[in-house]
Amino acid sequence: MKNFSETNSLHDLPEVVCGNTSKLYKDCFQDAPDLFTSVQIPVTREEIHSRCRLFRRGIACTNKYLEKCIQKDERKIVENELYGAEKLYDYLCNKVEFQKEFLKNKQCFSHIQRDWQKCSSTYTNILKEEVANEKVDKMQFMHFCCARHAYENCINRAARYKCRNDSATFITTIAKILSTDKRLMNCDKVEKLFCSSAKSLTNRNLFTSNFNFISSLLLIFLRYLS
């Protein structure tokens, strides 16, 4: 994978053409096109730092597009979806101890790659139409929380079966961070009380996100996890 140079600054962003996120994605990452076809996780701090630079640029490109082309209410939806990824990047890019733990447990990611794909395919697109509503009622909130609970448990089971206990705990922490949404900050209490049968949510009708560029951003660090 090419090393994304610091010279690709956040001030040198491509022009935005509303309705053409694929062009924005192509222009924003023109110096690292192979990043999104790679399934390798970063195995050194240098590789972590390279991914972090890419993510920051991707966020800057996204924000530029959102500000010019997307209405405020819809912009909130995207910002909510990105919250978990941004939080994970904050840990990975700025906290040395978290980087050490990530690199220490890198083999576990490889062991559960397919399991993670299966678990996350349900959660990542669930209930988007309801999230688009300005208000989330109690029943919707419970559905959201239980879907997240099922996703985290799915990954936790796979990791504990194939990895050391300490690695499984760390992997589950990553899953929990990625699944965090600003609107679901109080899910822990709901999960303990109501989500013992959360697996039933996996049979709900799902739908695909229209923000393909956002999905691409999530691939920057852990492509195969999406």
Short mmCIF file of C-alpha atoms in Angstrom, two decimals:
data_model
loop_
_atom_site.label_atom_id
_atom_site.label_comp_id
_atom_site.label_asym_id
_atom_site.label_seq_id
_atom_site.Cartn_x
_atom_site.Cartn_y
_atom_site.Cartn_z
CA MET A 1 0.00 0.00 0.00
CA LYS A 2 1.29 3.46 -0.84
CA ASN A 3 2.22 5.75 1.99
CA PHE A 4 -0.13 8.71 1.96
CA SER A 5 2.14 11.71 2.25
CA GLU A 6 1.64 14.56 4.70
CA THR A 7 1.93 16.85 1.69
CA ASN A 8 -1.63 15.86 0.85
CA SER A 9 -2.83 18.48 3.30
CA LEU A 10 -6.33 19.16 4.51
CA HIS A 11 -6.14 22.50 2.73
CA ASP A 12 -5.69 20.87 -0.67
CA LEU A 13 -9.14 19.30 -0.97
CA PRO A 14 -10.92 18.55 -4.26
CA GLU A 15 -13.76 20.71 -5.52
CA VAL A 16 -17.20 19.46 -4.55
CA VAL A 17 -19.77 18.51 -7.20
CA CYS A 18 -23.10 17.94 -5.49
CA GLY A 19 -24.62 14.57 -6.32
CA ASN A 20 -21.27 13.06 -7.31
CA THR A 21 -19.75 11.48 -4.21
CA SER A 22 -17.88 8.92 -6.31
CA LYS A 23 -15.85 11.73 -7.91
CA LEU A 24 -15.19 13.24 -4.50
CA TYR A 25 -13.99 9.86 -3.21
CA LYS A 26 -11.76 9.36 -6.26
CA ASP A 27 -10.24 12.84 -6.06
CA CYS A 28 -9.85 12.79 -2.29
CA PHE A 29 -7.88 9.53 -2.29
CA GLN A 30 -6.25 9.65 -5.72
CA ASP A 31 -2.81 9.01 -4.21
CA ALA A 32 -3.91 5.85 -2.42
CA PRO A 33 -6.36 3.98 -4.68
CA ASP A 34 -5.17 0.56 -3.54
CA LEU A 35 -6.20 1.25 0.04
CA PHE A 36 -9.78 0.21 -0.59
CA THR A 37 -8.90 -3.09 -2.24
CA SER A 38 -6.52 -4.13 0.53
CA VAL A 39 -7.74 -6.47 3.24
CA GLN A 40 -4.60 -6.15 5.33
CA ILE A 41 -4.83 -4.57 8.74
CA PRO A 42 -2.04 -2.21 9.82
CA VAL A 43 0.73 -4.14 11.56
CA THR A 44 3.06 -1.27 12.52
CA ARG A 45 2.66 2.18 14.04
CA GLU A 46 3.78 3.68 10.75
CA GLU A 47 0.91 1.98 8.95
CA ILE A 48 -1.49 3.16 11.64
CA HIS A 49 -0.31 6.74 11.20
CA SER A 50 -0.70 6.47 7.42
CA ARG A 51 -4.31 5.31 7.80
CA CYS A 52 -4.95 8.12 10.28
CA ARG A 53 -3.79 10.73 7.80
CA LEU A 54 -6.10 9.24 5.20
CA PHE A 55 -9.04 9.22 7.59
CA ARG A 56 -8.54 12.87 8.54
CA ARG A 57 -8.49 13.83 4.88
CA GLY A 58 -11.56 11.70 4.22
CA ILE A 59 -13.45 13.39 7.04
CA ALA A 60 -12.42 16.80 5.72
CA CYS A 61 -13.65 15.90 2.22
CA THR A 62 -16.90 14.58 3.65
CA ASN A 63 -17.52 17.69 5.74
CA LYS A 64 -16.89 19.89 2.72
CA TYR A 65 -19.48 17.90 0.73
CA LEU A 66 -22.00 17.92 3.57
CA GLU A 67 -21.74 21.66 4.12
CA LYS A 68 -22.28 22.44 0.45
CA CYS A 69 -24.73 19.77 -0.66
CA ILE A 70 -26.68 18.26 2.23
CA GLN A 71 -29.47 19.82 4.27
CA LYS A 72 -29.02 20.16 8.01
CA ASP A 73 -31.38 17.33 9.04
CA GLU A 74 -29.81 14.86 6.62
CA ARG A 75 -26.36 16.03 7.65
CA LYS A 76 -27.13 15.01 11.23
CA ILE A 77 -27.88 11.47 10.07
CA VAL A 78 -24.47 11.16 8.42
CA GLU A 79 -22.72 12.71 11.40
CA ASN A 80 -24.43 10.21 13.69
CA GLU A 81 -23.31 7.33 11.47
CA LEU A 82 -19.72 8.57 11.48
CA TYR A 83 -19.58 9.10 15.23
CA GLY A 84 -18.39 5.59 16.10
CA ALA A 85 -15.74 5.56 13.38
CA GLU A 86 -14.46 8.98 14.44
CA LYS A 87 -14.33 7.86 18.05
CA LEU A 88 -12.35 4.73 17.11
CA TYR A 89 -9.93 6.80 15.06
CA ASP A 90 -9.46 9.15 17.99
CA TYR A 91 -8.31 6.20 20.10
CA LEU A 92 -6.16 4.65 17.38
CA CYS A 93 -4.57 7.85 16.18
CA ASN A 94 -4.05 9.70 19.45
CA LYS A 95 -3.72 7.17 22.26
CA VAL A 96 -0.44 5.25 22.34
CA GLU A 97 -1.64 2.57 24.76
CA PHE A 98 -4.62 1.80 22.54
CA GLN A 99 -2.29 1.47 19.54
CA LYS A 100 -0.15 -0.99 21.49
CA GLU A 101 -3.20 -3.09 22.35
CA PHE A 102 -4.37 -3.02 18.74
CA LEU A 103 -1.03 -4.25 17.43
CA LYS A 104 -0.78 -6.85 20.18
CA ASN A 105 -4.13 -8.35 19.16
CA LYS A 106 -3.82 -8.03 15.38
CA GLN A 107 -3.85 -11.81 14.84
CA CYS A 108 -7.29 -12.10 16.37
CA PHE A 109 -8.69 -9.76 13.71
CA SER A 110 -7.47 -12.16 11.04
CA HIS A 111 -8.98 -15.17 12.81
CA ILE A 112 -12.48 -13.69 12.98
CA GLN A 113 -12.55 -11.79 9.68
CA ARG A 114 -15.47 -13.74 8.18
CA ASP A 115 -17.36 -13.80 11.46
CA TRP A 116 -17.08 -10.03 11.75
CA GLN A 117 -18.38 -9.56 8.22
CA LYS A 118 -21.38 -11.74 8.97
CA CYS A 119 -22.15 -10.03 12.27
CA SER A 120 -21.77 -6.49 10.98
CA SER A 121 -23.67 -6.97 7.70
CA THR A 122 -26.92 -6.99 9.65
CA TYR A 123 -26.16 -4.16 12.05
CA THR A 124 -24.52 -1.61 9.74
CA ASN A 125 -27.65 -1.04 7.64
CA ILE A 126 -30.38 -1.69 10.20
CA LEU A 127 -33.30 0.66 10.73
CA LYS A 128 -31.90 3.57 8.68
CA GLU A 129 -35.37 4.76 7.70
CA GLU A 130 -36.40 5.08 11.33
CA VAL A 131 -33.15 6.80 12.28
CA ALA A 132 -33.97 9.40 9.60
CA ASN A 133 -36.95 10.48 11.67
CA GLU A 134 -36.37 13.60 13.71
CA LYS A 135 -37.72 11.88 16.81
CA VAL A 136 -37.02 8.34 17.96
CA ASP A 137 -39.76 6.86 20.15
CA LYS A 138 -39.16 4.40 22.98
CA MET A 139 -39.88 1.29 20.92
CA GLN A 140 -37.55 2.37 18.12
CA PHE A 141 -34.85 3.19 20.65
CA MET A 142 -35.17 -0.28 22.16
CA HIS A 143 -34.88 -1.85 18.68
CA PHE A 144 -31.72 0.14 17.98
CA CYS A 145 -30.15 -0.81 21.30
CA CYS A 146 -31.01 -4.49 21.00
CA ALA A 147 -29.65 -4.62 17.44
CA ARG A 148 -26.38 -3.20 18.70
CA HIS A 149 -26.40 -5.65 21.59
CA ALA A 150 -26.86 -8.59 19.20
CA TYR A 151 -24.03 -7.30 16.98
CA GLU A 152 -21.59 -6.96 19.87
CA ASN A 153 -22.51 -10.39 21.27
CA CYS A 154 -22.08 -11.95 17.83
CA ILE A 155 -18.53 -10.63 17.55
CA ASN A 156 -17.74 -11.43 21.17
CA ARG A 157 -18.76 -15.09 20.73
CA ALA A 158 -16.63 -15.47 17.61
CA ALA A 159 -13.61 -13.83 19.25
CA ARG A 160 -13.84 -15.92 22.42
CA TYR A 161 -14.07 -19.09 20.35
CA LYS A 162 -11.05 -18.30 18.14
CA CYS A 163 -8.83 -15.97 20.20
CA ARG A 164 -7.37 -15.55 23.67
CA ASN A 165 -9.72 -14.09 26.28
CA ASP A 166 -7.80 -10.81 26.50
CA SER A 167 -7.86 -10.45 22.71
CA ALA A 168 -11.58 -11.21 22.62
CA THR A 169 -12.22 -8.50 25.20
CA PHE A 170 -10.28 -5.95 23.16
CA ILE A 171 -12.00 -6.94 19.90
CA THR A 172 -15.40 -6.56 21.57
CA THR A 173 -14.37 -3.10 22.77
CA ILE A 174 -13.58 -2.14 19.16
CA ALA A 175 -16.98 -3.43 18.03
CA LYS A 176 -18.71 -1.44 20.74
CA ILE A 177 -16.91 1.76 19.76
CA LEU A 178 -17.72 1.30 16.07
CA SER A 179 -21.40 0.69 16.79
CA THR A 180 -21.76 3.84 18.89
CA ASP A 181 -24.28 6.40 17.65
CA LYS A 182 -24.84 9.81 19.24
CA ARG A 183 -28.54 9.05 19.56
CA LEU A 184 -27.90 5.77 21.36
CA MET A 185 -25.69 6.90 24.21
CA ASN A 186 -27.94 5.36 26.88
CA CYS A 187 -28.23 1.90 25.38
CA ASP A 188 -26.40 0.04 28.14
CA LYS A 189 -29.35 0.16 30.53
CA VAL A 190 -31.80 -0.90 27.81
CA GLU A 191 -29.58 -3.80 26.74
CA LYS A 192 -29.43 -5.23 30.26
CA LEU A 193 -33.19 -5.04 30.75
CA PHE A 194 -34.71 -5.88 27.38
CA CYS A 195 -32.24 -7.40 24.93
CA SER A 196 -31.94 -11.05 25.93
CA SER A 197 -33.71 -12.01 22.68
CA ALA A 198 -31.94 -9.44 20.50
CA LYS A 199 -31.12 -12.08 17.91
CA SER A 200 -34.74 -11.91 16.70
CA LEU A 201 -33.96 -8.50 15.22
CA THR A 202 -31.80 -10.06 12.55
CA ASN A 203 -34.91 -11.07 10.61
CA ARG A 204 -36.13 -7.50 10.12
CA ASN A 205 -36.14 -6.02 6.63
CA LEU A 206 -32.90 -4.12 6.11
CA PHE A 207 -31.97 -1.46 3.58
CA THR A 208 -28.78 -0.16 1.99
CA SER A 209 -27.17 3.16 2.87
CA ASN A 210 -27.17 5.83 0.17
CA PHE A 211 -23.93 7.28 1.48
CA ASN A 212 -21.38 5.04 -0.25
CA PHE A 213 -18.65 7.56 0.41
CA ILE A 214 -19.27 7.26 4.14
CA SER A 215 -18.95 3.50 3.87
CA SER A 216 -15.63 4.00 2.11
CA LEU A 217 -14.36 6.04 5.05
CA LEU A 218 -15.08 3.18 7.40
CA LEU A 219 -12.86 0.97 5.28
CA ILE A 220 -9.80 3.15 5.71
CA PHE A 221 -8.58 1.52 8.88
CA LEU A 222 -10.30 -1.86 9.13
CA ARG A 223 -11.61 -2.45 5.62
CA TYR A 224 -12.57 -6.05 6.10
CA LEU A 225 -14.63 -5.30 9.21
CA SER A 226 -17.34 -3.45 7.33
#
